[in-house]
Coordinates of C-alpha atoms (C1' of nucleotides) in Angstrom, one line a residue:
Chain A
X1 CA 15.2 -24.5 -70.4
X2 CA 13.4 -21.5 -71.7
X3 CA 9.9 -20.2 -71.6
X4 CA 8.4 -22.8 -69.4
X5 CA 7.6 -20.5 -66.6
X6 CA 7.8 -16.8 -66.0
X7 CA 11.0 -17.1 -63.8
X8 CA 12.9 -18.6 -66.7
X9 CA 11.7 -15.7 -68.9
X10 CA 12.8 -13.1 -66.4
X11 CA 16.1 -14.9 -66.1
X12 CA 16.6 -14.8 -69.8
X13 CA 15.7 -11.1 -70.0
X14 CA 18.2 -10.2 -67.3
X15 CA 20.9 -12.3 -68.8
X16 CA 20.4 -10.6 -72.1
X17 CA 20.8 -7.2 -70.4
X18 CA 24.0 -8.4 -68.7
X19 CA 25.4 -9.8 -71.9
X20 CA 25.5 -6.3 -73.2
X21 CA 26.7 -4.5 -70.1
X22 CA 28.5 -6.9 -67.8
X23 CA 26.8 -5.1 -65.0
X24 CA 23.2 -4.0 -64.8
X25 CA 21.1 -2.0 -62.4
X26 CA 17.4 -2.6 -62.2
X27 CA 14.4 -1.4 -60.3
X28 CA 12.7 -4.4 -58.7
X29 CA 9.3 -3.0 -59.1
X30 CA 9.8 -2.0 -62.7
X31 CA 10.9 -5.5 -63.7
X32 CA 8.0 -7.0 -61.7
X33 CA 5.4 -4.8 -63.3
X34 CA 7.0 -5.3 -66.7
X35 CA 6.4 -9.1 -66.4
X36 CA 3.3 -8.6 -64.3
X37 CA 4.5 -10.6 -61.3
X38 CA 4.8 -9.7 -57.6
X39 CA 8.0 -7.9 -56.7
X40 CA 9.3 -10.7 -54.5
X41 CA 9.4 -12.9 -57.5
X42 CA 12.4 -11.0 -58.7
X43 CA 14.1 -11.9 -55.5
X44 CA 13.2 -15.5 -56.2
X45 CA 14.7 -15.4 -59.7
X46 CA 17.9 -13.8 -58.4
X47 CA 18.3 -16.2 -55.5
X48 CA 17.9 -19.2 -57.6
X49 CA 19.6 -18.1 -60.9
X50 CA 22.1 -15.4 -60.1
X51 CA 24.3 -17.1 -57.5
X52 CA 28.0 -16.7 -57.0
X53 CA 28.4 -20.3 -58.1
X54 CA 27.0 -19.2 -61.4
X55 CA 29.3 -16.2 -61.5
X56 CA 27.0 -13.4 -60.5
X57 CA 27.4 -10.9 -57.7
X58 CA 24.3 -9.1 -56.6
X59 CA 24.1 -5.9 -54.5
X60 CA 21.0 -3.8 -53.7
X61 CA 19.8 -0.7 -51.9
X62 CA 16.4 0.1 -50.5
X63 CA 14.7 3.4 -50.2
X64 CA 14.4 6.3 -52.6
X65 CA 16.5 5.6 -55.6
X66 CA 16.9 2.0 -54.6
X67 CA 18.1 -0.7 -57.0
X68 CA 19.3 -4.2 -57.5
X69 CA 22.6 -4.5 -59.2
X70 CA 23.7 -7.7 -60.9
X71 CA 27.3 -8.1 -62.0
X72 CA 28.8 -11.0 -64.0
X73 CA 32.2 -11.9 -62.7
X74 CA 34.8 -14.3 -64.1
X75 CA 35.2 -17.4 -62.0
X76 CA 38.7 -18.6 -61.4
X77 CA 39.9 -22.1 -62.1
X78 CA 40.8 -23.2 -58.6
X79 CA 37.2 -23.3 -57.4
X80 CA 37.3 -27.1 -56.7
X81 CA 39.3 -26.6 -53.6
X82 CA 37.0 -23.8 -52.5
X83 CA 34.0 -26.0 -52.8
X84 CA 35.8 -28.7 -50.9
X85 CA 36.7 -26.3 -48.1
X86 CA 33.2 -24.8 -47.9
X87 CA 31.7 -28.3 -47.7
X88 CA 34.1 -29.2 -44.9
X89 CA 33.1 -26.1 -42.9
X90 CA 29.4 -26.9 -42.7
X91 CA 27.8 -24.7 -40.1
X92 CA 30.5 -24.4 -37.6
X93 CA 34.2 -23.6 -37.5
X94 CA 36.6 -23.4 -34.6
X95 CA 39.5 -21.0 -34.5
X96 CA 42.0 -23.8 -34.9
X97 CA 40.1 -25.1 -38.0
X98 CA 39.9 -21.6 -39.3
X99 CA 43.7 -21.1 -39.0
X100 CA 44.2 -24.4 -40.9
X101 CA 42.0 -23.2 -43.7
X102 CA 43.8 -19.8 -43.9
X103 CA 47.1 -21.7 -44.1
X104 CA 45.8 -23.8 -46.9
X105 CA 44.8 -20.6 -48.8
X106 CA 48.2 -19.1 -48.4
X107 CA 49.9 -22.3 -49.5
X108 CA 47.8 -22.4 -52.6
X109 CA 48.5 -18.7 -53.3
X110 CA 44.9 -17.8 -53.0
X111 CA 45.6 -15.1 -50.5
X112 CA 48.8 -13.2 -49.5
X113 CA 50.4 -13.2 -46.0
X114 CA 48.9 -9.8 -45.3
X115 CA 45.5 -10.8 -46.3
X116 CA 45.9 -13.9 -44.1
X117 CA 46.7 -11.7 -41.2
X118 CA 43.6 -9.6 -41.7
X119 CA 41.4 -12.7 -42.0
X120 CA 43.0 -14.1 -38.9
X121 CA 42.2 -10.9 -37.0
X122 CA 38.6 -11.2 -38.1
X123 CA 38.0 -14.8 -37.0
X124 CA 40.0 -14.5 -33.9
X125 CA 38.5 -16.0 -30.7
X126 CA 38.4 -12.6 -28.9
X127 CA 37.0 -10.8 -31.9
X128 CA 34.1 -13.2 -32.2
X129 CA 33.6 -13.7 -28.5
X130 CA 29.9 -13.6 -27.9
X131 CA 29.4 -15.8 -24.9
X132 CA 28.2 -18.8 -26.8
X133 CA 30.7 -21.2 -28.4
X134 CA 28.2 -22.7 -30.8
X135 CA 27.1 -19.3 -32.1
X136 CA 30.7 -18.1 -32.2
X137 CA 31.7 -21.1 -34.4
X138 CA 28.7 -20.5 -36.6
X139 CA 29.7 -16.9 -37.2
X140 CA 33.2 -17.9 -37.9
X141 CA 32.0 -20.4 -40.4
X142 CA 29.9 -17.7 -42.1
X143 CA 32.8 -15.4 -42.3
X144 CA 35.1 -18.1 -43.7
X145 CA 32.5 -19.1 -46.3
X146 CA 32.0 -15.5 -47.4
X147 CA 35.7 -15.2 -47.9
X148 CA 36.0 -18.4 -49.8
X149 CA 33.1 -17.4 -52.0
X150 CA 34.8 -14.1 -52.7
X151 CA 37.9 -16.0 -53.8
X152 CA 35.9 -17.7 -56.5
X153 CA 36.4 -14.7 -58.7
X154 CA 38.7 -11.9 -59.5
X155 CA 37.4 -8.4 -59.0
Chain B
X1 CA 26.8 6.3 -55.8
X2 CA 24.4 6.8 -58.7
X3 CA 22.3 9.8 -59.6
X4 CA 18.8 8.5 -59.1
X5 CA 18.2 10.2 -55.8
X6 CA 18.9 13.8 -55.0
X7 CA 21.0 13.0 -52.0
X8 CA 23.5 11.2 -54.2
X9 CA 23.6 14.1 -56.6
X10 CA 24.3 16.5 -53.8
X11 CA 27.0 14.2 -52.4
X12 CA 28.7 14.1 -55.8
X13 CA 28.5 17.9 -56.2
X14 CA 30.1 18.5 -52.8
X15 CA 32.8 15.9 -53.4
X16 CA 33.7 17.6 -56.7
X17 CA 34.1 20.8 -54.8
X18 CA 36.2 19.1 -52.2
X19 CA 38.3 17.4 -54.9
X20 CA 39.5 20.8 -55.9
X21 CA 40.0 22.5 -52.6
X22 CA 40.4 19.8 -50.0
X23 CA 38.3 22.0 -47.8
X24 CA 35.1 23.8 -48.6
X25 CA 32.7 26.2 -47.0
X26 CA 29.1 26.2 -48.0
X27 CA 25.9 27.9 -47.1
X28 CA 23.3 25.3 -46.3
X29 CA 20.4 27.3 -47.7
X30 CA 22.2 28.1 -50.9
X31 CA 22.9 24.5 -51.6
X32 CA 19.4 23.6 -50.6
X33 CA 17.8 26.0 -53.0
X34 CA 20.3 25.2 -55.7
X35 CA 19.0 21.6 -55.7
X36 CA 15.5 22.6 -54.7
X37 CA 15.3 20.6 -51.5
X38 CA 14.5 21.6 -47.9
X39 CA 17.6 22.8 -46.0
X40 CA 17.6 19.9 -43.6
X41 CA 18.3 17.5 -46.5
X42 CA 21.8 19.0 -46.6
X43 CA 22.2 17.8 -43.0
X44 CA 21.0 14.4 -44.0
X45 CA 23.5 14.2 -46.8
X46 CA 26.3 15.3 -44.5
X47 CA 25.3 13.0 -41.7
X48 CA 25.1 9.9 -44.0
X49 CA 28.0 10.7 -46.4
X50 CA 30.5 13.0 -44.8
X51 CA 31.2 11.3 -41.5
X52 CA 34.6 10.7 -40.0
X53 CA 34.2 7.1 -41.1
X54 CA 34.1 8.5 -44.6
X55 CA 37.2 10.5 -43.9
X56 CA 35.6 13.9 -43.5
X57 CA 35.5 16.4 -40.7
X58 CA 32.6 18.8 -40.6
X59 CA 32.3 22.1 -38.7
X60 CA 29.5 24.7 -38.8
X61 CA 28.4 27.9 -37.5
X62 CA 24.8 29.2 -37.1
X63 CA 23.5 32.8 -37.2
X64 CA 24.4 35.6 -39.6
X65 CA 27.3 34.6 -41.8
X66 CA 26.8 31.0 -40.8
X67 CA 28.4 28.2 -42.8
X68 CA 29.1 24.5 -43.0
X69 CA 32.7 23.6 -43.6
X70 CA 33.7 20.2 -44.9
X71 CA 37.2 19.0 -44.8
X72 CA 38.8 15.9 -46.1
X73 CA 41.3 14.4 -43.7
X74 CA 44.3 12.3 -44.5
X75 CA 45.1 9.3 -42.3
X76 CA 48.8 9.5 -43.1
X77 CA 49.2 12.9 -41.7
X78 CA 47.0 12.0 -38.8
X79 CA 47.5 8.6 -37.3
X80 CA 45.3 9.7 -34.3
X81 CA 42.5 9.3 -36.7
X82 CA 42.7 5.5 -36.2
X83 CA 41.9 6.2 -32.6
X84 CA 39.2 8.5 -33.5
X85 CA 37.7 5.9 -35.7
X86 CA 37.9 3.2 -33.1
X87 CA 36.3 5.6 -30.6
X88 CA 33.5 6.4 -33.1
X89 CA 32.9 2.7 -33.5
X90 CA 32.3 2.1 -29.9
X91 CA 30.4 -1.1 -29.4
X92 CA 28.4 -1.1 -32.5
X93 CA 28.9 -0.7 -36.2
X94 CA 26.4 -0.8 -39.1
X95 CA 27.3 -2.3 -42.4
X96 CA 27.1 1.1 -44.0
X97 CA 29.5 2.6 -41.5
X98 CA 31.9 -0.3 -42.0
X99 CA 31.9 0.1 -45.7
X100 CA 32.7 3.8 -45.2
X101 CA 35.6 3.0 -43.0
X102 CA 37.0 0.4 -45.4
X103 CA 36.7 2.8 -48.3
X104 CA 38.6 5.4 -46.3
X105 CA 41.3 2.9 -45.5
X106 CA 41.8 2.1 -49.2
X107 CA 41.8 5.8 -50.2
X108 CA 44.5 6.4 -47.6
X109 CA 46.6 3.4 -48.9
X110 CA 46.3 1.6 -45.5
X111 CA 44.9 -1.5 -47.2
X112 CA 44.8 -2.8 -50.8
X113 CA 41.7 -3.3 -52.9
X114 CA 41.9 -7.0 -52.4
X115 CA 42.3 -6.7 -48.7
X116 CA 39.3 -4.4 -48.6
X117 CA 37.2 -6.9 -50.5
X118 CA 38.0 -9.6 -48.0
X119 CA 37.2 -7.4 -45.0
X120 CA 34.0 -6.4 -46.8
X121 CA 33.0 -10.0 -47.2
X122 CA 33.6 -10.5 -43.5
X123 CA 31.5 -7.7 -42.2
X124 CA 28.7 -8.1 -44.7
X125 CA 25.2 -8.2 -43.3
X126 CA 24.5 -11.6 -44.7
X127 CA 27.7 -13.0 -43.3
X128 CA 27.1 -11.7 -39.8
X129 CA 23.4 -12.3 -39.8
X130 CA 22.6 -13.8 -36.4
X131 CA 19.0 -12.8 -35.8
X132 CA 19.9 -9.9 -33.5
X133 CA 20.9 -6.6 -35.0
X134 CA 22.5 -5.3 -31.8
X135 CA 24.7 -8.4 -31.6
X136 CA 25.4 -8.2 -35.3
X137 CA 26.6 -4.7 -35.0
X138 CA 28.7 -5.5 -32.0
X139 CA 30.5 -8.3 -33.8
X140 CA 31.0 -6.1 -36.8
X141 CA 32.5 -3.5 -34.4
X142 CA 34.8 -6.1 -32.9
X143 CA 36.0 -7.2 -36.3
X144 CA 36.6 -3.6 -37.5
X145 CA 38.5 -2.7 -34.3
X146 CA 40.6 -5.8 -34.6
X147 CA 41.5 -4.7 -38.2
X148 CA 42.3 -1.2 -37.2
X149 CA 44.4 -2.3 -34.3
X150 CA 46.3 -4.6 -36.7
X151 CA 46.9 -1.7 -39.1
X152 CA 48.3 0.4 -36.3
X153 CA 50.9 -2.2 -35.4
X154 CA 51.9 -2.5 -39.0
X155 CA 52.7 1.2 -39.5
Chain C
dC1 C1' 1.5 -39.7 -55.0
dG2 C1' 5.2 -37.4 -53.2
dT3 C1' 8.7 -34.1 -54.0
dT4 C1' 10.6 -30.1 -55.8
dC5 C1' 10.1 -25.8 -58.0
dT6 C1' 7.3 -21.6 -58.7
dT7 C1' 4.1 -18.0 -57.5
dT8 C1' 1.9 -15.0 -54.2
dG9 C1' 1.2 -11.7 -50.6
dA10 C1' 1.5 -10.1 -45.9
dC11 C1' 4.9 -8.4 -43.1
dT12 C1' 9.6 -6.4 -42.3
dA13 C1' 13.7 -3.5 -43.1
dA14 C1' 16.4 0.2 -45.0
dT15 C1' 16.9 4.7 -47.1
dT16 C1' 15.4 9.1 -48.5
dC17 C1' 12.6 13.2 -48.2
dT18 C1' 10.0 16.7 -45.6
dG19 C1' 8.6 20.1 -42.3
dA20 C1' 7.7 21.8 -37.8
dC21 C1' 10.3 23.1 -34.0
dT22 C1' 14.8 24.4 -31.7
dA23 C1' 19.4 26.6 -31.1
dT24 C1' 22.8 29.9 -32.0
dA25 C1' 25.1 34.1 -33.8
dA26 C1' 25.1 38.7 -35.8
dT27 C1' 22.7 43.0 -36.4
dT28 C1' 19.7 46.6 -35.3
dA29 C1' 16.8 49.3 -32.2
dT30 C1' 16.0 51.3 -27.7
Chain D
dA1 C1' 24.5 48.0 -22.8
dT2 C1' 20.3 45.5 -23.4
dA3 C1' 16.6 43.9 -25.9
dA4 C1' 14.5 42.7 -30.1
dT5 C1' 15.0 41.2 -34.7
dT6 C1' 17.0 38.8 -38.3
dA7 C1' 19.7 35.2 -40.3
dT8 C1' 21.7 31.1 -40.1
dA9 C1' 22.2 25.9 -39.0
dG10 C1' 20.5 21.5 -36.1
dT11 C1' 17.2 17.9 -34.6
dC12 C1' 13.8 14.7 -34.8
dA13 C1' 10.0 12.2 -36.0
dG14 C1' 7.0 10.9 -39.6
dA15 C1' 5.8 10.1 -44.5
dA16 C1' 7.3 8.2 -48.8
dT17 C1' 9.9 5.1 -51.4
dT18 C1' 12.2 1.4 -52.3
dA19 C1' 13.9 -3.8 -51.5
dG20 C1' 13.9 -8.4 -48.4
dT21 C1' 12.0 -12.4 -45.9
dC22 C1' 9.2 -16.1 -45.2
dA23 C1' 5.8 -19.3 -45.4
dA24 C1' 1.8 -21.0 -47.6
dA25 C1' -0.6 -22.1 -51.8
dG26 C1' -0.2 -23.9 -56.4
dA27 C1' 2.0 -26.2 -60.4
dA28 C1' 5.1 -29.3 -62.5
dC29 C1' 7.8 -33.3 -62.5
dG30 C1' 9.2 -38.0 -61.9

DNA sequence: CGTTCTTTGACTAATTCTGACTATAATTAT
DNA sequence: ATAATTATAGTCAGAATTAGTCAAAGAACG
């Protein structure tokens, strides 16, 4: 698993940093030049090895003082149901289906009533009205998946 | 909110002043020379970090004895601010502006940290990515307004 | 062999920094 | 009073500095 290619080496390097600090902020170009690879390879490493499924949350900022921040989060136990729901969503979700999912989340104590109300407001038909049913359902699906992904861990 | 770029440092400095006094009056050129930047950088810092979305109101005066006054507003005292925010949103909202608003809502105890995280996931750039930035910002604006409207009914 | 994973780089996007030019208010000179 | 001068702050566009995307080429794997 280690050392076969440069991506694995960079992965190991970053994970050693995170093992110490739980949260790490890097400069993409610094890491890239340290390992003598093109900067976009850092994006590749992050996209393939620091996913939320693996328990990592990544944020970044461009411009002067820009950074990539990688944080290790603790995944919760209930994630099977989340995977199931995400798979069911696919790339489209109607309002009715969305409401059903939110209901499930409340019943399983994954979100509170108040949180459910906010999510409902977000995925509401009028809120997402965009003159194209297919696109609307796709956006609703994206939002729902983002929320389910967030529920994978505790902040 | 780090210290790698000078704008963040100036932001932090000003917020420390405001933390003490709730309202602060500065001389643009003094601050600029204190941090050794051009004066217009102070405008940049204010425009990007002390907006109404961030919960600040800024007034200024030119000419002799001129100043820039920054004041932190409280949503509780001032429920009109919700309308002001909705107005400011108009028909487009960037991710950055959205984050600022959500942060302000948390600081004013209108939503919890968990609720904020869910809303953040909803309005995230990746989530709303639809290949058209104008449309993306419009959807984000719709979501944010729906949330703010919901909050108004609750209180 | 064909498939999947890795590497590369050209192009894009976001954010910050800078300076020339503009606008406004107070003070001083006529 | 009015005009000229001085002292502030504002705007805007371009340069500089980061990071992101995407697709094609190359390597490894089965």
